[in-house]
Coordinates of C-alpha atoms and ligand atoms in Angstrom, one line a residue:
X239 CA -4.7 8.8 -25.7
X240 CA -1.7 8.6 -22.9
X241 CA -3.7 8.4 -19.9
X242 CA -2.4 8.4 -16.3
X243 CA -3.1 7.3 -13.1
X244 CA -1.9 8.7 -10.3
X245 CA -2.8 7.3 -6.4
X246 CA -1.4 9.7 -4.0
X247 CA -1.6 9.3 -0.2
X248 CA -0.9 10.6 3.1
X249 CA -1.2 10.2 6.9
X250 CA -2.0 14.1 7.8
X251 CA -3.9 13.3 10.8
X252 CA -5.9 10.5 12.4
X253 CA -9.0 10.7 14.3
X254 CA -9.0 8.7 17.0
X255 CA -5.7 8.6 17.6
X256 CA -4.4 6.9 14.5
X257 CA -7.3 4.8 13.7
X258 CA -9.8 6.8 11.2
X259 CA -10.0 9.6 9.1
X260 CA -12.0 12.5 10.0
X261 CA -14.7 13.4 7.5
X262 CA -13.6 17.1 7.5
X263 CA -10.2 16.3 5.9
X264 CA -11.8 14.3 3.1
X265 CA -14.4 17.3 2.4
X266 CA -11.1 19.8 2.4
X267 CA -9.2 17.0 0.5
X268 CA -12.3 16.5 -2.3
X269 CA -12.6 20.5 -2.8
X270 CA -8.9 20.9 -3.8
X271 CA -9.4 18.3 -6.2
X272 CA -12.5 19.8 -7.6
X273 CA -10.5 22.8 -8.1
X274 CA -7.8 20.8 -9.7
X275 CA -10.3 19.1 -12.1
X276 CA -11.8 22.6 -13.1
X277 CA -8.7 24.2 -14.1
X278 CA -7.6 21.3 -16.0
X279 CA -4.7 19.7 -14.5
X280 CA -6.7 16.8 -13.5
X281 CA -9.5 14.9 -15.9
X282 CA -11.0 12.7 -12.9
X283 CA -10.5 11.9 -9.2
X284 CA -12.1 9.9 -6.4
X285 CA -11.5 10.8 -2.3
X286 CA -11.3 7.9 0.0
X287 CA -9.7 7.0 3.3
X288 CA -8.3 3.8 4.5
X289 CA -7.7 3.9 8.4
X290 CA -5.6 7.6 9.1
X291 CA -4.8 7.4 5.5
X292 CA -6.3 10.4 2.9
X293 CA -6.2 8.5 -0.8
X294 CA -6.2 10.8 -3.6
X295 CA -7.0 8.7 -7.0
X296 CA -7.1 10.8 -10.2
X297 CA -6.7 10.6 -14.0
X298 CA -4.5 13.3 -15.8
X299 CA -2.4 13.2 -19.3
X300 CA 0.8 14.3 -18.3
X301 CA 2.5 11.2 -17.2
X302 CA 4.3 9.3 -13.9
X303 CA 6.0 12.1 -11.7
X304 CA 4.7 15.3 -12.8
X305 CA 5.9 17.7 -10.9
X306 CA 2.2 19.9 -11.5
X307 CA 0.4 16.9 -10.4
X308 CA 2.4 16.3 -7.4
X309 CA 2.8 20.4 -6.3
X310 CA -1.4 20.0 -6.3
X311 CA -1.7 17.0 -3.9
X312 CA 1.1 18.2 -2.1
X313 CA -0.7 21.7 -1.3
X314 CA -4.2 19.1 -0.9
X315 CA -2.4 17.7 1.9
X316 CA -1.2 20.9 3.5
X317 CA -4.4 21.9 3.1
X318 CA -5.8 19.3 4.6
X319 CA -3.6 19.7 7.3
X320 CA -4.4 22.8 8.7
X321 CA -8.1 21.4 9.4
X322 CA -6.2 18.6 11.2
X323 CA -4.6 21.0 13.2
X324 CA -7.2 22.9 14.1
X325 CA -9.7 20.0 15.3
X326 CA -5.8 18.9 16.8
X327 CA -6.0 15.8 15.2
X328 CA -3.5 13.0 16.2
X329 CA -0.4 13.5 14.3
X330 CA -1.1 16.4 12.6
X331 CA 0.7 16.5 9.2
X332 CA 3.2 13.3 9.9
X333 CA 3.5 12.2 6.7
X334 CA 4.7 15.7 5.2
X335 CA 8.2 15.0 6.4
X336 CA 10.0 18.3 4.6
X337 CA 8.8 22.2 5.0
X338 CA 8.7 23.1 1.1
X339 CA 7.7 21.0 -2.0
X340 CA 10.5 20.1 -4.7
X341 CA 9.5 18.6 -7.6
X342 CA 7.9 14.9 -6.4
X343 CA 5.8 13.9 -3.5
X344 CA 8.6 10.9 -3.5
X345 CA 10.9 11.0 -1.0
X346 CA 8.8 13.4 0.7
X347 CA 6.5 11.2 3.0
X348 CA 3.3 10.9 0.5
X349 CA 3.0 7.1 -0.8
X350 CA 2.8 7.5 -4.5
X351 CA 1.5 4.2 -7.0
X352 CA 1.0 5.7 -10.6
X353 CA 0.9 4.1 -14.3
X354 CA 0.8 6.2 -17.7
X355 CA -1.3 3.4 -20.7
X356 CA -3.2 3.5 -23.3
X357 CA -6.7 3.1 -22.0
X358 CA -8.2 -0.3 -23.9
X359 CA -11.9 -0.4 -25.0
X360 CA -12.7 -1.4 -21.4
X361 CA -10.6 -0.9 -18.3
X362 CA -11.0 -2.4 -15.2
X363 CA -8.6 -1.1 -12.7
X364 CA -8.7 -2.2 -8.6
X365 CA -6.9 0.2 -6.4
X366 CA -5.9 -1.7 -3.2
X367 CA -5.4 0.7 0.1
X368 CA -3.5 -0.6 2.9
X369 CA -3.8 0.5 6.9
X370 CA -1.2 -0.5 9.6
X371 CA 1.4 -2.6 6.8
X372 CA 4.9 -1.6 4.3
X373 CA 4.9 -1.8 1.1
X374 CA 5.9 -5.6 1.2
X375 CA 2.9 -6.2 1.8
X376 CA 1.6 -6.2 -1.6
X377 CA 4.4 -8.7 -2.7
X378 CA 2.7 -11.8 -2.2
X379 CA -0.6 -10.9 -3.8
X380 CA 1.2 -9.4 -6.9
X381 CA 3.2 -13.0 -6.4
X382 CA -0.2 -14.8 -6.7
X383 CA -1.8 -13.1 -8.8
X384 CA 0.8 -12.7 -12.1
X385 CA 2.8 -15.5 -11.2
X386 CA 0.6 -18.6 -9.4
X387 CA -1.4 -20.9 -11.6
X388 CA -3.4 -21.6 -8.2
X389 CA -4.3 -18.7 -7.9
X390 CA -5.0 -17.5 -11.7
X391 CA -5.7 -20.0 -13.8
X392 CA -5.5 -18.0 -17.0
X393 CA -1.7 -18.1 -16.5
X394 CA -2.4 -21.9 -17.7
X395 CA -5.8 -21.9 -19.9
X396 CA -5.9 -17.8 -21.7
X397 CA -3.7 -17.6 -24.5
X398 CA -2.6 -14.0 -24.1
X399 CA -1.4 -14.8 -20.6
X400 CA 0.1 -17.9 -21.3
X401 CA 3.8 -16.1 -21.9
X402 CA 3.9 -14.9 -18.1
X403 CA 4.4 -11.6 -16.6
X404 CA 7.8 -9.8 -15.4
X405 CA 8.5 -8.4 -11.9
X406 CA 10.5 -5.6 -11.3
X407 CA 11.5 -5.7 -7.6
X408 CA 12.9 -2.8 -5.9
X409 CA 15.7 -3.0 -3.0
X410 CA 14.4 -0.6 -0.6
X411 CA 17.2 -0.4 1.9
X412 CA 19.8 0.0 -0.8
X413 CA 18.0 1.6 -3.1
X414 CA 18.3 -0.6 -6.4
X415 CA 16.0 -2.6 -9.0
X416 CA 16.2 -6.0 -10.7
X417 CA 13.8 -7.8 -13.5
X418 CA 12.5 -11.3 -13.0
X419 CA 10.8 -12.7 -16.5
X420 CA 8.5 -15.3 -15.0
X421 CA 7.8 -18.1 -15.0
X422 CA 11.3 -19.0 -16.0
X423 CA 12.9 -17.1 -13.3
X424 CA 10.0 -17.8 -10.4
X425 CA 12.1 -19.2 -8.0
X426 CA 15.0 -16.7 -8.2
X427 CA 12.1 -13.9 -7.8
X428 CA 11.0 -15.5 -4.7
X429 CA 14.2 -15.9 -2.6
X430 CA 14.0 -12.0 -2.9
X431 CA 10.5 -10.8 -2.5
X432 CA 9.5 -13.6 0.5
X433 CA 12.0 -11.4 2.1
X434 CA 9.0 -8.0 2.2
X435 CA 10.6 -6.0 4.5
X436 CA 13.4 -5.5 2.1
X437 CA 12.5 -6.4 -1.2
X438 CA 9.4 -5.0 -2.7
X439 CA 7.5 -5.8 -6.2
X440 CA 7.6 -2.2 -7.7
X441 CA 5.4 -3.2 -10.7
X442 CA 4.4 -5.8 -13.4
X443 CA 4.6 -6.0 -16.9
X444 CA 2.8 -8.2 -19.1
X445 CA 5.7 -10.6 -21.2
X446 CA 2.8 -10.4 -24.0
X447 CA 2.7 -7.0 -24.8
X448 CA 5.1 -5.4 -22.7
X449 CA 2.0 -3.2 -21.2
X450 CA 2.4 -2.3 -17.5
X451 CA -0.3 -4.8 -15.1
X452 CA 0.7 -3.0 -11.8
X453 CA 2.4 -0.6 -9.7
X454 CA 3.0 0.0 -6.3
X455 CA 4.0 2.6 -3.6
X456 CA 7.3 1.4 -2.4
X457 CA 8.5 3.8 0.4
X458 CA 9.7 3.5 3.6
X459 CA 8.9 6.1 5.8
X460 CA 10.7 5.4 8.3
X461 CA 13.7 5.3 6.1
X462 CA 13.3 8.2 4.5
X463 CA 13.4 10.5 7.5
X464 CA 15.6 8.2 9.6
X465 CA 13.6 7.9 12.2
X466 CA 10.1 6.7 12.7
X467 CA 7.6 9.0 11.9
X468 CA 4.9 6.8 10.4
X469 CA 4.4 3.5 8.5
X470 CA 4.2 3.8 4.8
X471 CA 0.8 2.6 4.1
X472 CA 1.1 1.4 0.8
X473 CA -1.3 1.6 -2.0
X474 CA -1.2 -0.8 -5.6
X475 CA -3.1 -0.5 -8.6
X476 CA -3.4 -3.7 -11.1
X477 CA -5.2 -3.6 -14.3
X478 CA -7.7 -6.3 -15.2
X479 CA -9.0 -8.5 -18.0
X480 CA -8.2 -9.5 -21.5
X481 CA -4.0 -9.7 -21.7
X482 CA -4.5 -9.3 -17.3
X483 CA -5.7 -11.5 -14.7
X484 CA -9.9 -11.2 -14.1
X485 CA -11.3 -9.2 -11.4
X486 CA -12.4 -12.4 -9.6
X487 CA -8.4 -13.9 -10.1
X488 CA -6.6 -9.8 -8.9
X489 CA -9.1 -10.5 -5.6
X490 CA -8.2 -14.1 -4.4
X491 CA -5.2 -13.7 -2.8
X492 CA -7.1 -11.6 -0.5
X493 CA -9.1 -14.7 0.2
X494 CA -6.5 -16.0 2.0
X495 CA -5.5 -13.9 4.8
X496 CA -1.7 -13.5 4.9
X497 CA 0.8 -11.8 7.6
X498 CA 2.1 -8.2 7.3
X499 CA 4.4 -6.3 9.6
X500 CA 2.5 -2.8 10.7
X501 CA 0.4 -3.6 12.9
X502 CA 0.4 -1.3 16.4
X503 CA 3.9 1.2 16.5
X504 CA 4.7 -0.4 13.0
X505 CA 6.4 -3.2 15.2
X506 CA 4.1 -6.3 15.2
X507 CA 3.0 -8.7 12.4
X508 CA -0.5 -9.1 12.1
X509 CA -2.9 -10.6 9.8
X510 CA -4.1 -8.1 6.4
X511 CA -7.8 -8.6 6.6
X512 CA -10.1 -7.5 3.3
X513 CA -12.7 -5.5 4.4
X514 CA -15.2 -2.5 2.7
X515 CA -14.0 0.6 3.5
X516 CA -16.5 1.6 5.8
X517 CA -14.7 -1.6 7.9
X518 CA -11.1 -0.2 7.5
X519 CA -11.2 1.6 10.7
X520 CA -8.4 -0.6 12.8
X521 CA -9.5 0.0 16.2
X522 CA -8.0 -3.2 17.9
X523 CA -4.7 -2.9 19.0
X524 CA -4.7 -0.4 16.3
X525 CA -5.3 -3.4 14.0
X526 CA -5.1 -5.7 12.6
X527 CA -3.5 -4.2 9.6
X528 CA -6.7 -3.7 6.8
X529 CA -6.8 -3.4 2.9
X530 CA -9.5 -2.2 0.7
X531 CA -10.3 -2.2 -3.0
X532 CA -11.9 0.3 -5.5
X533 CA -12.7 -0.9 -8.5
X534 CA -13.0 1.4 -11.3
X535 CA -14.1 1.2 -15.0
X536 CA -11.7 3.7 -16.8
X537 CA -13.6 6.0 -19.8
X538 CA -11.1 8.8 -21.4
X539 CA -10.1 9.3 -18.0
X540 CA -13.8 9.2 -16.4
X541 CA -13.3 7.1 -13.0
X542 CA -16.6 5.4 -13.3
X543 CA -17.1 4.0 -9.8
X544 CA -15.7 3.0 -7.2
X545 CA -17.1 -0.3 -6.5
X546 CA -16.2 -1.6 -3.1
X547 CA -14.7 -4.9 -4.2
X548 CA -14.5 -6.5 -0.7
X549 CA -17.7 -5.4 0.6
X550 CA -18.8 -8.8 -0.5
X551 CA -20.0 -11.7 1.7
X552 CA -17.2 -13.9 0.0
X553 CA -14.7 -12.6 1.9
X554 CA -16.8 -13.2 5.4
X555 CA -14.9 -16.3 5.6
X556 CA -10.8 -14.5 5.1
X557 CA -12.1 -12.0 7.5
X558 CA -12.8 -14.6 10.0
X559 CA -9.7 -16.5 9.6
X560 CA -7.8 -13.3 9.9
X561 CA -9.3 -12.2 13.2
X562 CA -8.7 -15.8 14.4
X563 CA -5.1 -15.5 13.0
X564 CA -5.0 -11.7 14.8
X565 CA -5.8 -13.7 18.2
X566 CA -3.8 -16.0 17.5
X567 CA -0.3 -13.7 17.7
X568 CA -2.1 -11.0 20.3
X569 CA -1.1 -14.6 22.4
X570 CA 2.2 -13.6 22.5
X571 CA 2.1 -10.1 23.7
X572 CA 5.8 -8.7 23.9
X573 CA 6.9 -11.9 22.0
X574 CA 7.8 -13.0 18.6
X575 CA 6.9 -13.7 15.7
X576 CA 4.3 -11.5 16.8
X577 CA 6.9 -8.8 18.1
X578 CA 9.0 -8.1 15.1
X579 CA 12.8 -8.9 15.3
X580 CA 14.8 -6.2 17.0
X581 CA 16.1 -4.4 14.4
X582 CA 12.7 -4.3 12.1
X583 CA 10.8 -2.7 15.1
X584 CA 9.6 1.1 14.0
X585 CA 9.7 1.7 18.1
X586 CA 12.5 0.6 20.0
X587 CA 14.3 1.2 23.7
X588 CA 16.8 -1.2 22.6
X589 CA 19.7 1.7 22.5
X590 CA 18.7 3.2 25.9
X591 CA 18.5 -0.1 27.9
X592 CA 21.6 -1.5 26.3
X593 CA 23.7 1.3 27.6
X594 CA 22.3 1.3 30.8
X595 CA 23.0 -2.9 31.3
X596 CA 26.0 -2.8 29.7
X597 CA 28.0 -3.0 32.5
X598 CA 26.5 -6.1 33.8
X599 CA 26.9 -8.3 31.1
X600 CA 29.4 -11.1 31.5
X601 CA 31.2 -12.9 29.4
X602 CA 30.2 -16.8 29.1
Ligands
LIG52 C1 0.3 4.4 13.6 C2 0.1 3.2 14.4 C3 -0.1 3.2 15.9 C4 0.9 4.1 16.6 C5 0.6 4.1 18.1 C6 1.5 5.1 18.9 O1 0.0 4.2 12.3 O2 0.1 2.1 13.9 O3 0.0 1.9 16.4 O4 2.2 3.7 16.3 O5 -0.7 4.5 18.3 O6 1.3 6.3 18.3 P1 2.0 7.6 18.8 O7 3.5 7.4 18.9 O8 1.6 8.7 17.8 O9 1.4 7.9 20.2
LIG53 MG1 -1.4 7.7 11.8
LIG54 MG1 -2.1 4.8 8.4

């Protein structure tokens, strides 16, 4: 059976401000889905929340971008919406960026990771949900993960991941793709995806098989209504075991705290700490940027879990180092590399203070 999995996600409303999710909007979120699940559309879903973010993850048989599938969390987030508006949650409805829903949640404002396989005789699949980061995020986990013998050392000792993995990257400013077969074409791959704020890993495909190991959510919000209305919170799913990377080997990267852009008005970098979700509420400084993990066993579509993969004292030490490394840039206040570079910033006076100086600069 053709199975799919579909992680849909929006930003319709934080509580406080734009730092947690209030539980009313996942109780509205979990009843359209229950509705969705009787009539059919849907074999399995689970409601969480990372930060101001709603996560819808659900099972289905009818394949990447179905319309159906996307009209239901669509209306799930209007729905949810209008309980945000009525407790006059903090940006109400931001990520729903157009009145009327046509076809695909893409484009729209909703992040969307999804994959279509063949479920195997046991699936483990992780779900990582990010707060306060882009989509770029993800690139160098997905980077140590399929590609790093450091990190996975079945790349080097498990015969069915011995042939590598391929990348397919996506260009988000311009809108294009490209394929890196790795590990022949590693350092090619990594002039373009140490570059996240442009370049994105879109998914992974297992040389072996040809069988899809990932996906990820790849919008830019602020790009896709031209003006800032929210960061794009992105969510990835990887697959696990046998032809893939273990569990313990999809984690590790997370072990290692590395820096994201995101963190407060989408315009500083900041550390992406692992945390359980009952942790991913990024109070400080609106921060520092969080990501969680839900583990799932996959059974004909039965999402049995989650299991909170970084509620786990394991991780005590990356959390550490990443609130040292968030102290560390909260040093430089206004400055960068904390600050991102002018034109990256989701916030900016730049245009408005420029005109008004203009006149006084000199030449030298
Ligand atoms: C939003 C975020 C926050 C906001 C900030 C200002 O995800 O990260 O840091 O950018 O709280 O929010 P507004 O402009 O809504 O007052
Ligand atoms: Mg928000
Ligand atoms: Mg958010």
């Amino acid at each position: 059976m053709k199975l799919t999995l579909s992680v849909i996600k929006a930003d319709i409303g934080g509580w406080v401000g734009h730092c947690g999710m209030h539980p009313d909007l996942m109780a509205d979120g979990e009843a359209s889905l229950a509705k969705a699940k009787k009539s059919g559309l849907i074999i399995d879903y689970h409601v969480t929340k990372c930060g101001d973010d709603l996560q819808f993850i659900m099972t289905h048989t009818h394949g990447v971008d179905n319309s159906e599938v996307h009209e239901m969390a669509w209306n799930a987030f209007k729905s949810a919406t209008v309980v945000a508006k009525k407790l006059k949650l903090h940006g109400a409805g931001q990520d729903l960026l157009v009145d009327a829903f046509s076809g695909n949640v893409k484009g729209q404002g909703p992040g969307v990771a999804e994959m279509e396989i063949e479920e195997r005789e046991a699936e483990p699949v992780v779900v990582f949900m990010a707060d306060k980061t882009a989509s770029g995020a993800w690139n160098l986990p997905l980077y140590s993960i399929f590609g790093d013998p450091f990190n996975s050392i079945g790349l080097v000792i498990s015969s069915n991941m011995h042939k590598g993995f391929k990348f397919e990257v996506h260009d988000v400013k311009e809108s294009k793709k490209i394929t890196f077969d790795c590990p022949e074409e590693m350092y090619d791959l990594l002039v373009f995806i140490g570059s996240p704020s442009r370049y994105s890993v879109k998914a992974v495909y297992s040389r072996e098989t040809g069988e899809i190991a990932a996906s990820s959510s790849t919008q830019k919000l602020s790009m896709l209504a031209g003006r800032y209305v929210g960061k794009d919170d992105p969510v990835c799913i990887v697959r696990a075991q046998g032809i893939f990377p273990a569990v313990g080997e999809v984690l590790e990267p997370f072990a290692r705290p590395h820096i994201v852009e995101g963190w407060m008005r989408g315009s500083h970098h900041g550390p992406l700490i692992p945390v359980a979700v009952r942790e991913a509420v990024p109070t400080r400084f609106d921060g520092p940027p969080r990501v969680i993990g839900a583990g799932f066993q996959l059974a004909n579509g039965r999402l049995v879990g989650p299991l909170d993969m970084f509620d786990d004292i394991a991780f005590n030490n990356a959390r550490q180092q990443g609130l040292d490394m968030a102290d560390m840039l909260r040093r430089h206040g206004p400055f960068e590399p904390h600050r991102l570079p002018l034109d990256e910033m989701e916030y900016t006076t730049l245009p408005q203070v420029m005109k008004k100086l203009q006149h006084r600069f000199e030449s030298i």
